[in-house]
Coordinates of C-alpha atoms and ligand atoms in Angstrom, one line a residue:
X1 CA -228.1 -0.8 115.6
X2 CA -224.4 -1.0 116.5
X3 CA -222.3 1.8 115.3
X4 CA -218.6 1.0 115.3
X5 CA -217.7 3.9 113.0
X6 CA -213.9 3.8 112.8
X7 CA -212.5 7.1 111.5
X8 CA -210.5 7.1 109.4
X9 CA -210.5 3.6 107.9
X10 CA -207.5 1.8 106.4
X11 CA -207.4 1.2 102.7
X12 CA -205.2 -1.4 101.0
X13 CA -204.8 -1.0 97.2
X14 CA -203.8 -3.7 94.8
X15 CA -202.3 -2.0 91.7
X16 CA -201.2 1.6 91.2
X17 CA -201.6 2.3 87.5
X18 CA -203.8 4.9 86.0
X19 CA -206.9 4.2 88.2
X20 CA -204.8 3.3 91.3
X21 CA -202.9 6.6 91.3
X22 CA -206.0 8.6 90.6
X23 CA -207.7 6.9 93.6
X24 CA -204.7 7.7 95.8
X25 CA -205.2 11.4 94.9
X26 CA -208.9 11.3 95.8
X27 CA -208.3 9.4 99.1
X28 CA -205.7 11.9 100.1
X29 CA -208.3 14.7 99.9
X30 CA -210.3 13.0 102.7
X31 CA -207.8 12.3 105.6
X32 CA -210.6 12.2 108.1
X33 CA -212.3 9.4 106.3
X34 CA -209.4 7.2 105.0
X35 CA -205.7 6.4 105.4
X36 CA -203.8 4.4 102.8
X37 CA -202.2 1.5 104.7
X38 CA -200.5 -0.3 101.8
X39 CA -200.3 -0.3 98.0
X40 CA -199.2 -3.5 96.2
X41 CA -197.4 -2.9 93.0
X42 CA -195.5 -5.1 90.5
X43 CA -192.5 -2.8 90.2
X44 CA -191.4 -0.9 93.3
X45 CA -189.0 1.3 91.2
X46 CA -191.6 2.5 88.6
X47 CA -192.0 6.2 88.1
X48 CA -195.0 7.5 90.2
X49 CA -196.8 10.7 90.9
X50 CA -195.2 12.8 93.7
X51 CA -198.3 12.4 96.0
X52 CA -197.9 8.6 96.1
X53 CA -196.1 7.8 99.4
X54 CA -193.5 5.3 98.3
X55 CA -193.1 4.0 101.9
X56 CA -196.6 2.5 101.5
X57 CA -195.6 0.4 98.4
X58 CA -195.0 -3.3 98.7
X59 CA -194.4 -6.0 96.1
X60 CA -196.1 -8.5 98.3
X61 CA -199.8 -8.3 97.4
X62 CA -200.7 -11.1 99.9
X63 CA -199.5 -8.9 102.8
X64 CA -202.2 -6.3 101.8
X65 CA -205.2 -8.6 101.9
X66 CA -204.3 -10.0 105.4
X67 CA -203.1 -6.7 106.9
X68 CA -204.9 -6.1 110.3
X69 CA -204.9 -2.3 109.6
X70 CA -206.6 -2.7 106.2
X71 CA -210.4 -2.3 106.5
X72 CA -211.2 -2.3 102.8
X73 CA -209.3 -3.9 99.9
X74 CA -209.4 -2.2 96.5
X75 CA -208.5 -4.6 93.6
X76 CA -207.1 -2.7 90.5
X77 CA -204.7 -5.2 89.1
X78 CA -207.0 -6.7 86.4
X79 CA -206.8 -10.2 85.1
X80 CA -208.6 -13.2 86.5
X81 CA -205.9 -15.4 88.2
X82 CA -203.9 -13.5 90.8
X83 CA -206.7 -11.0 91.2
X84 CA -209.2 -13.8 91.9
X85 CA -207.0 -15.4 94.5
X86 CA -206.3 -12.1 96.3
X87 CA -210.0 -11.2 96.3
X88 CA -210.9 -14.6 97.8
X89 CA -208.2 -14.3 100.6
X90 CA -209.5 -10.7 101.4
X91 CA -213.1 -11.9 101.6
X92 CA -212.2 -14.9 103.8
X93 CA -210.3 -12.4 106.0
X94 CA -213.6 -10.5 106.4
X95 CA -212.4 -7.5 104.4
X96 CA -214.9 -5.9 102.0
X97 CA -213.5 -5.7 98.5
X98 CA -214.0 -3.0 95.9
X99 CA -213.0 -4.0 92.3
X100 CA -212.9 -2.3 88.9
X101 CA -212.1 -5.7 87.2
X102 CA -214.8 -6.4 84.6
X103 CA -213.2 -9.6 83.4
X104 CA -213.1 -11.0 86.9
X105 CA -216.7 -10.1 87.6
X106 CA -217.9 -11.3 84.1
X107 CA -216.2 -14.6 84.6
X108 CA -216.3 -15.4 88.3
X109 CA -218.7 -12.8 89.7
X110 CA -221.3 -15.3 91.0
X111 CA -218.8 -17.4 92.8
X112 CA -217.1 -14.4 94.4
X113 CA -220.4 -12.7 95.3
X114 CA -221.5 -16.0 96.9
X115 CA -218.3 -16.1 98.9
X116 CA -218.7 -12.5 100.0
X117 CA -222.2 -13.3 101.1
X118 CA -220.9 -16.3 103.1
X119 CA -218.2 -14.2 104.7
X120 CA -220.7 -11.4 105.5
X121 CA -218.7 -8.7 103.7
X122 CA -219.2 -6.6 100.6
X123 CA -217.9 -7.2 97.1
X124 CA -218.6 -4.0 95.2
X125 CA -217.9 -3.5 91.5
X126 CA -219.5 -0.3 90.2
X127 CA -216.3 0.7 88.5
X128 CA -216.1 -2.4 86.4
X129 CA -218.8 -1.1 84.0
X130 CA -218.8 2.3 82.4
X131 CA -216.3 4.0 84.7
X132 CA -218.0 7.0 86.3
X133 CA -221.5 6.1 85.3
X134 CA -223.4 4.6 88.3
X135 CA -225.1 2.0 86.3
X136 CA -224.7 -1.1 88.6
X137 CA -226.1 0.7 91.6
X138 CA -228.9 2.2 89.5
X139 CA -230.0 -1.3 88.3
X140 CA -229.6 -3.0 91.6
X141 CA -231.2 -0.3 93.7
X142 CA -233.2 2.5 92.0
X143 CA -234.6 0.3 89.2
X144 CA -234.9 -2.9 91.2
X145 CA -238.7 -2.7 91.0
X146 CA -238.7 -1.9 87.3
X147 CA -239.6 -4.4 84.5
X148 CA -236.6 -3.6 82.3
X149 CA -237.2 -4.9 78.8
X150 CA -234.0 -3.8 76.9
X151 CA -230.7 -2.1 77.5
X152 CA -228.6 -0.8 74.7
X153 CA -225.2 0.5 75.8
X154 CA -222.1 2.1 74.3
X155 CA -219.8 0.4 76.8
X156 CA -216.4 0.8 75.3
X157 CA -214.8 4.2 75.0
X158 CA -211.9 3.2 72.6
X159 CA -214.2 1.8 69.9
X160 CA -216.6 4.7 70.2
X161 CA -213.6 7.1 69.9
X162 CA -212.3 5.2 66.8
X163 CA -215.7 5.3 65.1
X164 CA -216.2 9.0 65.9
X165 CA -212.7 9.9 64.5
X166 CA -213.3 7.8 61.3
X167 CA -216.7 9.4 60.7
X168 CA -216.0 13.0 61.7
X169 CA -212.3 13.5 60.9
X170 CA -211.9 11.0 58.1
X171 CA -209.0 9.4 60.0
X172 CA -208.1 5.8 59.2
X173 CA -208.8 3.0 61.7
X174 CA -205.1 2.7 62.7
X175 CA -204.7 6.5 63.1
X176 CA -207.8 6.6 65.3
X177 CA -206.6 3.7 67.4
X178 CA -203.2 5.2 68.0
X179 CA -204.8 8.4 69.2
X180 CA -207.1 6.4 71.6
X181 CA -204.0 4.7 73.0
X182 CA -202.1 8.0 73.4
X183 CA -205.1 9.3 75.4
X184 CA -204.9 6.3 77.8
X185 CA -208.3 4.7 77.5
X186 CA -207.5 1.8 75.3
X187 CA -206.7 -1.5 77.1
X188 CA -203.0 -2.4 77.3
X189 CA -203.8 -5.0 74.6
X190 CA -206.4 -3.1 72.5
X191 CA -207.6 -6.3 70.9
X192 CA -210.0 -6.6 73.9
X193 CA -211.5 -3.2 72.9
X194 CA -211.5 -3.8 69.1
X195 CA -212.9 -7.3 69.2
X196 CA -215.8 -6.3 71.4
X197 CA -214.7 -8.5 74.3
X198 CA -214.3 -5.6 76.7
X199 CA -217.9 -4.5 75.9
X200 CA -219.0 -8.1 76.2
X201 CA -217.7 -8.5 79.7
X202 CA -219.5 -5.3 80.7
X203 CA -222.7 -6.5 79.0
X204 CA -222.5 -9.8 81.0
X205 CA -222.2 -7.8 84.3
X206 CA -225.1 -5.5 83.4
X207 CA -227.3 -8.5 82.4
X208 CA -226.7 -10.1 85.7
X209 CA -227.4 -6.9 87.6
X210 CA -230.5 -6.0 85.5
X211 CA -232.2 -9.4 85.3
X212 CA -230.7 -11.1 88.4
X213 CA -229.6 -13.8 86.1
X214 CA -226.6 -16.0 85.9
X215 CA -224.9 -14.8 82.8
X216 CA -221.2 -14.9 82.1
X217 CA -218.9 -13.7 79.3
X218 CA -219.3 -17.0 77.4
X219 CA -223.0 -16.3 76.9
X220 CA -222.4 -13.1 75.0
X221 CA -222.4 -13.1 71.2
X222 CA -219.6 -10.8 70.2
X223 CA -218.6 -9.0 66.9
X224 CA -216.1 -6.2 67.0
X225 CA -215.3 -3.2 64.7
X226 CA -212.2 -4.4 62.9
X227 CA -214.1 -4.8 59.6
X228 CA -215.9 -1.5 59.5
X229 CA -214.7 0.5 56.5
X230 CA -214.8 4.2 55.5
X231 CA -217.2 3.3 52.8
X232 CA -219.7 1.8 55.3
X233 CA -219.4 5.0 57.4
X234 CA -220.0 7.2 54.4
X235 CA -222.9 5.2 53.3
X236 CA -224.5 5.3 56.7
X237 CA -224.0 9.0 56.9
X238 CA -225.7 9.5 53.5
X239 CA -228.7 7.6 54.8
X240 CA -229.0 9.5 58.1
X241 CA -227.3 6.8 60.2
X242 CA -224.2 6.5 62.4
X243 CA -222.2 3.4 63.1
X244 CA -221.8 2.5 66.8
X245 CA -220.5 -0.6 68.6
X246 CA -223.4 -1.4 70.9
X247 CA -224.2 -4.0 73.6
X248 CA -227.8 -5.1 73.5
X249 CA -229.4 -6.9 76.4
X250 CA -233.0 -7.9 75.8
X251 CA -235.7 -9.9 77.6
X252 CA -237.5 -12.0 75.1
X253 CA -240.7 -13.9 75.6
X254 CA -241.5 -16.5 72.9
X255 CA -244.8 -18.1 72.1
X256 CA -246.4 -17.5 75.4
X257 CA -243.5 -19.0 77.4
X258 CA -244.1 -18.2 81.0
X259 CA -240.4 -17.3 81.5
X260 CA -238.3 -15.0 79.4
X261 CA -235.1 -15.7 77.6
X262 CA -232.2 -13.3 77.4
X263 CA -230.6 -12.1 74.2
X264 CA -227.1 -10.6 74.9
X265 CA -224.9 -9.4 72.1
X266 CA -222.2 -7.0 71.2
X267 CA -222.0 -5.8 67.5
X268 CA -221.8 -2.7 65.4
X269 CA -225.1 -1.1 64.3
X270 CA -226.1 1.6 62.0
X271 CA -228.3 3.7 64.2
X272 CA -230.6 6.5 63.1
X273 CA -229.1 9.9 63.9
X274 CA -232.2 11.0 65.9
X275 CA -231.6 8.2 68.5
X276 CA -230.0 9.5 71.7
X277 CA -227.2 7.0 71.4
X278 CA -226.2 8.4 68.0
X279 CA -225.0 11.6 69.7
X280 CA -222.6 9.8 72.1
X281 CA -219.3 10.8 70.6
X282 CA -215.6 10.2 71.3
X283 CA -214.7 8.1 74.3
X284 CA -218.0 8.7 76.1
X285 CA -220.1 5.8 77.2
X286 CA -223.9 5.7 77.5
X287 CA -226.6 3.3 78.6
X288 CA -230.1 3.5 77.2
X289 CA -232.6 1.6 79.3
X290 CA -236.2 0.7 78.3
X291 CA -238.7 -0.4 80.9
X292 CA -242.4 -0.9 81.3
X293 CA -242.9 1.9 83.7
X294 CA -240.0 4.2 83.1
X295 CA -240.3 4.2 79.3
X296 CA -236.8 5.3 78.2
X297 CA -233.9 6.6 80.2
X298 CA -230.3 7.3 79.2
X299 CA -227.1 7.7 81.3
X300 CA -224.1 9.3 79.7
X301 CA -220.6 9.9 81.0
X302 CA -217.0 9.0 81.1
X303 CA -216.6 5.3 80.9
X304 CA -212.8 5.1 81.1
X305 CA -209.8 7.0 82.4
X306 CA -208.1 7.3 85.8
X307 CA -210.2 9.9 87.7
X308 CA -213.7 8.9 86.4
X309 CA -213.1 5.3 87.3
X310 CA -211.5 6.2 90.6
X311 CA -214.6 8.2 91.4
X312 CA -216.8 5.1 91.1
X313 CA -214.3 3.1 93.2
X314 CA -214.4 5.8 95.9
X315 CA -218.3 5.6 96.0
X316 CA -218.0 1.9 96.6
X317 CA -215.4 2.4 99.3
X318 CA -217.8 4.8 101.1
X319 CA -220.6 2.3 100.7
X320 CA -218.4 -0.4 102.3
X321 CA -217.4 1.9 105.0
X322 CA -221.0 2.7 105.8
X323 CA -221.8 -1.0 106.0
X324 CA -218.8 -1.6 108.3
X325 CA -220.1 1.0 110.7
X326 CA -223.5 -0.8 110.8
X327 CA -221.9 -4.2 110.9
X328 CA -223.8 -5.3 107.8
X329 CA -223.1 -5.9 104.2
X330 CA -225.1 -5.4 101.0
X331 CA -227.6 -8.2 100.3
X332 CA -226.9 -10.4 97.4
X333 CA -229.8 -11.9 95.6
X334 CA -229.0 -15.3 94.3
X335 CA -229.3 -15.1 90.5
X336 CA -231.5 -17.4 88.4
X337 CA -230.3 -19.6 85.6
X338 CA -231.9 -18.3 82.4
X339 CA -231.9 -19.5 78.8
X340 CA -229.9 -17.4 76.4
X341 CA -231.6 -17.0 73.1
X342 CA -229.6 -18.2 70.1
X343 CA -228.7 -15.2 67.9
X344 CA -230.0 -17.2 64.8
X345 CA -233.6 -16.8 66.2
X346 CA -233.5 -13.0 66.3
X347 CA -234.9 -10.7 63.6
X348 CA -232.9 -7.6 62.5
X349 CA -232.7 -5.2 59.6
X350 CA -229.4 -5.3 57.8
X351 CA -227.1 -3.4 55.6
X352 CA -225.1 -5.6 53.2
X353 CA -222.4 -4.5 50.9
X354 CA -221.5 -6.9 48.0
X355 CA -218.6 -6.3 45.6
X356 CA -219.6 -7.7 42.2
X357 CA -218.7 -7.8 38.5
X358 CA -220.5 -5.0 36.7
X359 CA -222.3 -7.1 34.1
X360 CA -225.8 -7.7 32.8
X361 CA -227.8 -10.1 35.0
X362 CA -225.6 -9.7 38.1
X363 CA -228.2 -7.8 40.2
X364 CA -230.8 -10.4 39.4
X365 CA -228.6 -13.3 40.6
X366 CA -227.7 -11.5 43.8
X367 CA -231.3 -10.5 44.5
X368 CA -232.4 -14.1 43.9
X369 CA -230.3 -15.3 46.8
X370 CA -231.9 -12.8 49.2
X371 CA -235.4 -13.7 48.0
X372 CA -234.9 -17.4 48.1
X373 CA -233.9 -17.1 51.8
X374 CA -237.0 -15.1 52.8
X375 CA -235.1 -11.8 52.9
X376 CA -237.0 -8.8 51.6
X377 CA -234.9 -6.0 50.2
X378 CA -235.9 -2.5 51.4
X379 CA -233.6 -0.6 49.1
X380 CA -230.6 -1.1 46.8
X381 CA -227.9 1.2 45.4
X382 CA -225.0 0.6 43.1
X383 CA -221.8 2.4 44.0
X384 CA -219.0 2.5 41.5
X385 CA -218.7 0.9 38.1
X386 CA -216.6 -1.8 36.3
X387 CA -214.1 -3.3 38.6
X388 CA -215.2 -1.2 41.5
X389 CA -218.9 -2.0 41.4
X390 CA -220.5 -2.5 44.8
X391 CA -224.1 -3.3 45.5
X392 CA -225.4 -2.0 48.8
X393 CA -228.6 -3.3 50.2
X394 CA -230.8 -2.4 53.2
X395 CA -233.2 -5.2 54.1
X396 CA -236.5 -5.4 56.0
X397 CA -236.5 -7.3 59.2
X398 CA -234.9 -10.7 58.5
X399 CA -234.1 -13.7 60.6
X400 CA -230.4 -13.8 61.6
X401 CA -230.1 -17.4 60.4
X402 CA -231.6 -16.5 57.0
X403 CA -229.0 -13.7 56.7
X404 CA -226.2 -16.1 57.6
X405 CA -227.2 -18.5 54.9
X406 CA -227.6 -15.6 52.4
X407 CA -224.1 -14.4 53.1
X408 CA -222.7 -17.9 52.7
X409 CA -224.5 -18.4 49.4
X410 CA -223.6 -14.9 48.0
X411 CA -219.9 -15.7 48.7
X412 CA -220.2 -18.8 46.5
X413 CA -221.7 -16.9 43.5
X414 CA -219.2 -16.5 40.6
X415 CA -220.4 -12.9 40.0
X416 CA -219.7 -11.9 43.6
X417 CA -216.1 -10.9 44.3
X418 CA -216.6 -10.4 48.0
X419 CA -219.4 -9.9 50.5
X420 CA -218.2 -6.8 52.4
X421 CA -219.7 -5.6 55.7
X422 CA -222.9 -7.0 57.0
X423 CA -224.2 -4.5 59.7
X424 CA -227.4 -4.6 61.6
X425 CA -229.6 -1.4 61.3
X426 CA -231.6 0.3 64.1
X427 CA -233.6 2.6 61.9
X428 CA -236.3 3.5 64.3
X429 CA -235.7 6.4 66.7
X430 CA -238.0 4.8 69.3
Ligands
HSE501 N1 -210.7 0.1 77.4 C1 -211.9 0.5 78.1 C2 -212.6 1.4 77.2 C3 -211.6 1.1 79.4 O1 -212.1 1.9 76.1 O2 -213.8 1.7 77.4 C4 -212.6 0.9 80.4 O3 -213.0 -0.4 80.6

């Protein structure tokens, strides 16, 4: 085997925000391994940490991806237009690329991985999902022989932080979000966090890695946490449950079909407190994996923030460096097209809150709608009286489509003022 180990290797960085500057600090600790050749930034005059050598800064990102002294390109600018073009040019120039860009990988990952393969260089993206948690490598390498059946992840730190603060410190949604922003893990536009889109992009990447399947962001069913109320959180707590925003990726075989379908979704759940995911608090991320041979496994760690994400980037840089020295690149298994299961076909247990008029016969009318749509009620409680009467139901396992129809019909009832939250329940600890 050839060994052309060049020491140190030149790194070109695109973007020097939170993660970029943390990466610079890590690279500077290993001068025998790396030197920073160039850093592309949007604003040359922005305030930076003292250790960032401003003579390396350039506003010309293109010059970085074609620079002869750059051996590995690190893409940390985000977005899917400029970032995609730069990654393509780097790969075509035979430069391995390391990226933390989940949106780019969730939307254009296959195309870019195919290009990397064609060019014989690495495109590595560990940092795009769950920051410091080495989940992509785990799925692609350690668990490559495992028959993974389901993955449930808490993949967004901001929403997990908000839900924790609302449930443990009685803070409002807005107060909790402001705190998350001040701590630096919310996206610049936090809508991506709150709406579940950030978690959706990460779920798409994990699905592709776990099931070697062609899944992109458009295949993910997404609900966010904007409608979760303090009442829902209190009610969950009273029933031994915690509300979490989860990404669920499942392999589903129907009616003896030879091939499986994939269910991929992001939505809040009420999860039983004894489930390992219920104890994942604040901005931490976790990935709970279920497989035929492994049983259950959970990875837990920091999914956002400069240094944790930079640590994952550094791992990929070292991987690329190793491959450069061996004149090789990671193999890329061409993913299969798979059918995505329509959410309507799934069965879930639900929590449903319905604001009603507190009058005789109301409960019967509401219960009738559930029953006529094949939904069996597991328990019901009335909270409040008069104008504030609220009926709260837990159902047995029900078809998603039946629940959709039930909610629509309940909203039409004269005695129903409003159907409040409808939240799926994971009541079993196993
Ligand atoms: N905004 C993301 C989060 C950062 O809160 O998890 C990492 O993608």
